[in-house]
């Protein structure tokens, strides 16, 4: 129907497809779980909105063809990949040693780290979302098949990006909540050092994944 905003048949296929992709463990979900474990779900929201901005930009660029051009010049990603990956790995090492802005203080099991700024957390999420060439390649392969050439592109893209952001946010919250549950489980045993080391290892893994992805 020419006046429709989007093809409802394609939409009914897109929603479960993207949910399965989004909920699968990856860099952003691991980062969300790690932050949920150390700084809590509420403060992890700062990372999430940065990550969602990055995901939205990648999705839009993939549909309009910018991503294809960028993938032909992989050097564009190198600075983001290596600097971003090294920074996340550095934070992970600090957390593993129970030091730094996001480690849980060993002397007070109920304390929550408060030094990490909202901007630094948002930057972590943004860089993690846009610096992974595999993420760009995935969006290129996923989104275009769900665009109906007979309907207006702006309306279709708006609906699809909205669904992507809502789905991604829901999955980020799910992983962050899982991290909070793991924190509570470990803290019941008074093992804050182990909690910092688990979180630090995960953060280092995200950094290496980002740099080498």
C-alpha positions as a Python dict, from the first residue, in 0.01 Angstrom:
ca = {
    (1, 'X'): (0, 0, 0),
    (2, 'X'): (170, 323, -116),
    (3, 'X'): (61, 524, 191),
    (4, 'X'): (204, 272, 441),
    (5, 'X'): (504, 376, 646),
    (6, 'X'): (661, 32, 633),
    (7, 'X'): (597, -315, 500),
    (8, 'X'): (427, -492, 792),
    (9, 'X'): (526, -836, 664),
    (10, 'X'): (893, -741, 663),
    (11, 'X'): (849, -576, 1001),
    (12, 'X'): (709, -894, 1154),
    (13, 'X'): (1024, -1074, 1041),
    (14, 'X'): (1265, -798, 1136),
    (15, 'X'): (1164, -770, 1504),
    (16, 'X'): (1243, -1131, 1608),
    (17, 'X'): (1548, -1138, 1382),
    (18, 'X'): (1709, -833, 1537),
    (19, 'X'): (1614, -939, 1889),
    (20, 'X'): (1798, -1269, 1846),
    (21, 'X'): (2099, -1085, 1710),
    (22, 'X'): (2095, -819, 1981),
    (23, 'X'): (2051, -1055, 2277),
    (24, 'X'): (2346, -1271, 2164),
    (25, 'X'): (2653, -1199, 2380),
    (26, 'X'): (2884, -949, 2218),
    (27, 'X'): (3112, -658, 2305),
    (28, 'X'): (2837, -414, 2402),
    (29, 'X'): (2641, -668, 2603),
    (30, 'X'): (2954, -782, 2787),
    (31, 'X'): (3039, -420, 2862),
    (32, 'X'): (2688, -363, 2995),
    (33, 'X'): (2709, -669, 3221),
    (34, 'X'): (3050, -559, 3349),
    (35, 'X'): (2933, -209, 3436),
    (36, 'X'): (2614, -343, 3590),
    (37, 'X'): (2837, -555, 3809),
    (38, 'X'): (3063, -271, 3924),
    (39, 'X'): (2883, 63, 3905),
    (40, 'X'): (2522, -58, 3902),
    (41, 'X'): (2240, -54, 3649),
    (42, 'X'): (2144, 310, 3705),
    (43, 'X'): (2489, 452, 3631),
    (44, 'X'): (2536, 206, 3344),
    (45, 'X'): (2261, 402, 3165),
    (46, 'X'): (2525, 661, 3075),
    (47, 'X'): (2718, 398, 2880),
    (48, 'X'): (2395, 276, 2722),
    (49, 'X'): (2289, 606, 2570),
    (50, 'X'): (2635, 648, 2419),
    (51, 'X'): (2616, 297, 2277),
    (52, 'X'): (2267, 357, 2138),
    (53, 'X'): (2380, 673, 1959),
    (54, 'X'): (2660, 473, 1800),
    (55, 'X'): (2430, 188, 1698),
    (56, 'X'): (2180, 431, 1550),
    (57, 'X'): (2450, 602, 1343),
    (58, 'X'): (2581, 268, 1218),
    (59, 'X'): (2230, 158, 1120),
    (60, 'X'): (2155, 477, 928),
    (61, 'X'): (2493, 475, 756),
    (62, 'X'): (2446, 113, 654),
    (63, 'X'): (2120, 184, 473),
    (64, 'X'): (2237, 496, 291),
    (65, 'X'): (2557, 327, 176),
    (66, 'X'): (2812, 515, 384),
    (67, 'X'): (2911, 199, 569),
    (68, 'X'): (3004, 19, 248),
    (69, 'X'): (3241, 301, 161),
    (70, 'X'): (3393, 298, 510),
    (71, 'X'): (3451, -77, 501),
    (72, 'X'): (3653, -29, 185),
    (73, 'X'): (3890, 189, 387),
    (74, 'X'): (3958, -15, 702),
    (75, 'X'): (4224, 232, 817),
    (76, 'X'): (3939, 460, 925),
    (77, 'X'): (3867, 218, 1207),
    (78, 'X'): (4222, 166, 1328),
    (79, 'X'): (4247, 466, 1561),
    (80, 'X'): (3910, 392, 1720),
    (81, 'X'): (3983, 21, 1747),
    (82, 'X'): (4326, 38, 1902),
    (83, 'X'): (4284, 344, 2123),
    (84, 'X'): (3938, 236, 2238),
    (85, 'X'): (4046, -123, 2294),
    (86, 'X'): (4358, -19, 2485),
    (87, 'X'): (4155, 215, 2707),
    (88, 'X'): (3900, -53, 2793),
    (89, 'X'): (4178, -302, 2862),
    (90, 'X'): (4350, -48, 3089),
    (91, 'X'): (4026, 1, 3284),
    (92, 'X'): (3993, -377, 3311),
    (93, 'X'): (4343, -413, 3454),
    (94, 'X'): (4269, -139, 3706),
    (95, 'X'): (3947, -314, 3807),
    (96, 'X'): (4127, -648, 3836),
    (97, 'X'): (4368, -482, 4080),
    (98, 'X'): (4073, -327, 4271),
    (99, 'X'): (4188, 18, 4166),
    (100, 'X'): (4066, 291, 3937),
    (101, 'X'): (3738, 469, 3882),
    (102, 'X'): (3514, 166, 3842),
    (103, 'X'): (3649, -90, 4085),
    (104, 'X'): (3446, -169, 4396),
    (105, 'X'): (3630, -53, 4711),
    (106, 'X'): (3742, -355, 4910),
    (107, 'X'): (3713, -177, 5242),
    (108, 'X'): (3340, -116, 5198),
    (109, 'X'): (3133, -390, 5038),
    (110, 'X'): (2828, -166, 5005),
    (111, 'X'): (3011, 117, 4837),
    (112, 'X'): (2969, 193, 4471),
    (113, 'X'): (3236, 362, 4259),
    (114, 'X'): (3136, 720, 4184),
    (115, 'X'): (3434, 871, 4008),
    (116, 'X'): (3365, 762, 3649),
    (117, 'X'): (3196, 1055, 3479),
    (118, 'X'): (2880, 1026, 3273),
    (119, 'X'): (3072, 1148, 2966),
    (120, 'X'): (3348, 889, 3001),
    (121, 'X'): (3091, 611, 3036),
    (122, 'X'): (2896, 735, 2733),
    (123, 'X'): (3219, 755, 2534),
    (124, 'X'): (3297, 393, 2618),
    (125, 'X'): (2960, 285, 2482),
    (126, 'X'): (2985, 503, 2171),
    (127, 'X'): (3336, 392, 2076),
    (128, 'X'): (3251, 27, 2136),
    (129, 'X'): (2948, 55, 1907),
    (130, 'X'): (3110, 234, 1614),
    (131, 'X'): (3465, 100, 1617),
    (132, 'X'): (3382, -260, 1527),
    (133, 'X'): (3392, -331, 1151),
    (134, 'X'): (3199, -653, 1210),
    (135, 'X'): (2912, -444, 1345),
    (136, 'X'): (2908, -234, 1032),
    (137, 'X'): (2924, -541, 810),
    (138, 'X'): (2638, -698, 1001),
    (139, 'X'): (2415, -393, 962),
    (140, 'X'): (2490, -382, 590),
    (141, 'X'): (2377, -742, 552),
    (142, 'X'): (2077, -714, 786),
    (143, 'X'): (1900, -385, 715),
    (144, 'X'): (1879, -344, 334),
    (145, 'X'): (1677, -664, 279),
    (146, 'X'): (1406, -524, 506),
    (147, 'X'): (1372, -200, 307),
    (148, 'X'): (1083, -201, 58),
    (149, 'X'): (1188, 3, -248),
    (150, 'X'): (823, 87, -318),
    (151, 'X'): (786, 278, 9),
    (152, 'X'): (948, 599, 129),
    (153, 'X'): (1295, 536, 273),
    (154, 'X'): (1286, 795, 557),
    (155, 'X'): (972, 651, 716),
    (156, 'X'): (1096, 293, 690),
    (157, 'X'): (1439, 379, 824),
    (158, 'X'): (1287, 573, 1115),
    (159, 'X'): (1073, 277, 1221),
    (160, 'X'): (1355, 24, 1184),
    (161, 'X'): (1607, 236, 1375),
    (162, 'X'): (1352, 295, 1652),
    (163, 'X'): (1299, -81, 1682),
    (164, 'X'): (1676, -138, 1682),
    (165, 'X'): (1729, 114, 1961),
    (166, 'X'): (1443, -16, 2176),
    (167, 'X'): (1556, -376, 2132),
    (168, 'X'): (1919, -292, 2198),
    (169, 'X'): (1830, -94, 2509),
    (170, 'X'): (1618, -380, 2643),
    (171, 'X'): (1902, -626, 2594),
    (172, 'X'): (2156, -389, 2751),
    (173, 'X'): (1931, -358, 3055),
    (174, 'X'): (1896, -735, 3071),
    (175, 'X'): (2273, -784, 3076),
    (176, 'X'): (2332, -500, 3322),
    (177, 'X'): (2074, -652, 3555),
    (178, 'X'): (2252, -986, 3525),
    (179, 'X'): (2575, -817, 3627),
    (180, 'X'): (2404, -664, 3930),
    (181, 'X'): (2273, -1007, 4030),
    (182, 'X'): (2621, -1155, 4000),
    (183, 'X'): (2757, -874, 4215),
    (184, 'X'): (2501, -943, 4487),
    (185, 'X'): (2581, -1315, 4475),
    (186, 'X'): (2954, -1261, 4516),
    (187, 'X'): (2921, -987, 4778),
    (188, 'X'): (2714, -1215, 4997),
    (189, 'X'): (3035, -1409, 5039),
    (190, 'X'): (3235, -1095, 5105),
    (191, 'X'): (3456, -1159, 4805),
    (192, 'X'): (3483, -811, 4660),
    (193, 'X'): (3830, -883, 4522),
    (194, 'X'): (3695, -1175, 4320),
    (195, 'X'): (3414, -953, 4192),
    (196, 'X'): (3663, -690, 4076),
    (197, 'X'): (3872, -958, 3906),
    (198, 'X'): (3574, -1107, 3724),
    (199, 'X'): (3465, -762, 3607),
    (200, 'X'): (3821, -666, 3516),
    (201, 'X'): (3871, -981, 3311),
    (202, 'X'): (3550, -916, 3121),
    (203, 'X'): (3653, -556, 3055),
    (204, 'X'): (3996, -661, 2927),
    (205, 'X'): (3822, -914, 2704),
    (206, 'X'): (3602, -641, 2557),
    (207, 'X'): (3908, -426, 2492),
    (208, 'X'): (4097, -705, 2316),
    (209, 'X'): (3783, -799, 2122),
    (210, 'X'): (3743, -439, 2008),
    (211, 'X'): (4108, -395, 1908),
    (212, 'X'): (4135, -725, 1720),
    (213, 'X'): (3780, -748, 1583),
}
